[in-house]
Tab-separated table of C-alpha atoms in Angstrom:
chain	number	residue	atom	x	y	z
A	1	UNK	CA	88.046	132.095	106.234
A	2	UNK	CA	87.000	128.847	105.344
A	3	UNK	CA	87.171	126.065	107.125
A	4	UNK	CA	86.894	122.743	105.542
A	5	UNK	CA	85.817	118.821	105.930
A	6	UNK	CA	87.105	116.123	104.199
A	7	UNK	CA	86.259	112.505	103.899
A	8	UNK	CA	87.521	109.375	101.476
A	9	UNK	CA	85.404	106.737	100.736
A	10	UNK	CA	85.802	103.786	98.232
A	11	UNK	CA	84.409	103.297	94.821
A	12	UNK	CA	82.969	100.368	93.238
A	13	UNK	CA	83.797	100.321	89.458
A	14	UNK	CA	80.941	99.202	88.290
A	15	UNK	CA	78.591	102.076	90.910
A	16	UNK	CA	81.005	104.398	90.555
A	17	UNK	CA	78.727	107.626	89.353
A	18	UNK	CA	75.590	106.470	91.677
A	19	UNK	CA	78.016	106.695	94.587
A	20	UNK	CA	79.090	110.240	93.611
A	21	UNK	CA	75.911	110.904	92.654
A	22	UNK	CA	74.851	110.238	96.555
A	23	UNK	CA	77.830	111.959	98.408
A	24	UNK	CA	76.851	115.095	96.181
A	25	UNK	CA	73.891	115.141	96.988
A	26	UNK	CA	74.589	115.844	100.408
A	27	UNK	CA	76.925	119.119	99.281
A	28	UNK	CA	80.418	117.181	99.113
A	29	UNK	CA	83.081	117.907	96.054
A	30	UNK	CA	85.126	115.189	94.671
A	31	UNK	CA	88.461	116.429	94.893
A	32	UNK	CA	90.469	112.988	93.621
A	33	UNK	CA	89.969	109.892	92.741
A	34	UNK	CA	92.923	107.595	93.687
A	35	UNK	CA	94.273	103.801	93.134
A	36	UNK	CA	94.955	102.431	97.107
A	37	UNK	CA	97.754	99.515	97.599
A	38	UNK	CA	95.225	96.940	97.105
A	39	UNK	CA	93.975	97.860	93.575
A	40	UNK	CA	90.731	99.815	94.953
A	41	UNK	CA	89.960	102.770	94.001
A	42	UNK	CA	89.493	105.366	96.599
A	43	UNK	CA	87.607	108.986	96.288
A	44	UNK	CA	88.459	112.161	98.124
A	45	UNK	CA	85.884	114.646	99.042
A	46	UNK	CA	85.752	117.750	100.658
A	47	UNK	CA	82.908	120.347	101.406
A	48	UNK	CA	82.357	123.386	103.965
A	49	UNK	CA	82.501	122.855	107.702
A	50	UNK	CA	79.145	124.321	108.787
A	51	UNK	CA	79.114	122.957	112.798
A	52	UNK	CA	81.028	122.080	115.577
A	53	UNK	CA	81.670	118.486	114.247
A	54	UNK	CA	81.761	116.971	110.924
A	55	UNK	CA	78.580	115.276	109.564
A	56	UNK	CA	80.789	112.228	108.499
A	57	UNK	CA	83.005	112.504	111.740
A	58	UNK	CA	79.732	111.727	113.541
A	59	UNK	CA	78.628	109.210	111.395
A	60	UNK	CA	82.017	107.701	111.332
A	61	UNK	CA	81.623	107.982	115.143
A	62	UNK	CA	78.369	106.342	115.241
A	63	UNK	CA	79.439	103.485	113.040
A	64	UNK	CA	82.737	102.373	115.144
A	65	UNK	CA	80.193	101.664	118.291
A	66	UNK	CA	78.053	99.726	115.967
A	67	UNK	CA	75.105	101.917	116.434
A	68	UNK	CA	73.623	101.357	112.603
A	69	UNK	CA	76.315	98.405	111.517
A	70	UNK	CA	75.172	94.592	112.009
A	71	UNK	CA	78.314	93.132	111.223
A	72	UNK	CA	76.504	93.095	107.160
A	73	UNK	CA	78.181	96.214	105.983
A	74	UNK	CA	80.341	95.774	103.004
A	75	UNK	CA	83.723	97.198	103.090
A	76	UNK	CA	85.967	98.171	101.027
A	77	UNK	CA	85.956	94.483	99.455
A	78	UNK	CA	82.547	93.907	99.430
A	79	UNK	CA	79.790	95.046	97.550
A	80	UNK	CA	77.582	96.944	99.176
A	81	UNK	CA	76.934	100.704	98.537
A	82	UNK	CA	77.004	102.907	101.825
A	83	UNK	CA	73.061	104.117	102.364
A	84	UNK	CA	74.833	107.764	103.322
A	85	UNK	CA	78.201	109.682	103.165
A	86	UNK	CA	80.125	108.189	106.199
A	87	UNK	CA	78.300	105.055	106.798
A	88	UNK	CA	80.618	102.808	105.555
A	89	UNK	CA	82.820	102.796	108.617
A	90	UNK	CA	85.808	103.274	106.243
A	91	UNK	CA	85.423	106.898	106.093
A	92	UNK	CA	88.139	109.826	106.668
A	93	UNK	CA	87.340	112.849	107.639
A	94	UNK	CA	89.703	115.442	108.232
A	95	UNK	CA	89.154	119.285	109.426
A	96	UNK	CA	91.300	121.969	107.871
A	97	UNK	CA	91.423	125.611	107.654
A	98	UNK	CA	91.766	127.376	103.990
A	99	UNK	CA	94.554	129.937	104.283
């Protein structure tokens, strides 16, 4: 059985393939590509779980303590592109099974 991770990240209009460029790169799928209540536009990827913890759970992890963020990183609003998948600090990730 499969077991899955899954993360969302935003999109910049104008970066939009260069950002999905990078997250697939690193062996995640777009699944969707959504419009978020603030006129964003939001991306949902998933790919196989292959460890005990998400890649992007850690790095999600590791942002919140402020580990690799300066207080510089763009959000959602800003315009910055994340360096990796999950570095944004706006990141979901969420662990299914495939049944």
């Amino acid at each position: 059985m499969t077991s899955w991770e899954y993360v969302t990240t935003p999109l910049m209009i104008h970066n939009t393939a260069a950002i999905l460029n990078n997250w697939g790169s690193d062996g995640w799928e777009l699944v969707q590509i959504v419009t978020n209540e603030q006129g964003g536009i939001v991306a949902y990827l998933k790919r196989p779980l292959q460890g005990a913890e998400p890649a992007a759970a850690a790095a999600s992890a590791a942002a919140a303590n402020g580990s690799w963020n300066d207080g510089t990183a763009a959000g959602p609003e800003g315009t910055g592109v994340p360096a990796a998948p999950g570095e944004d600090g706006t990141s979901t990730v969420v662990e299914t099974d495939a049944r």
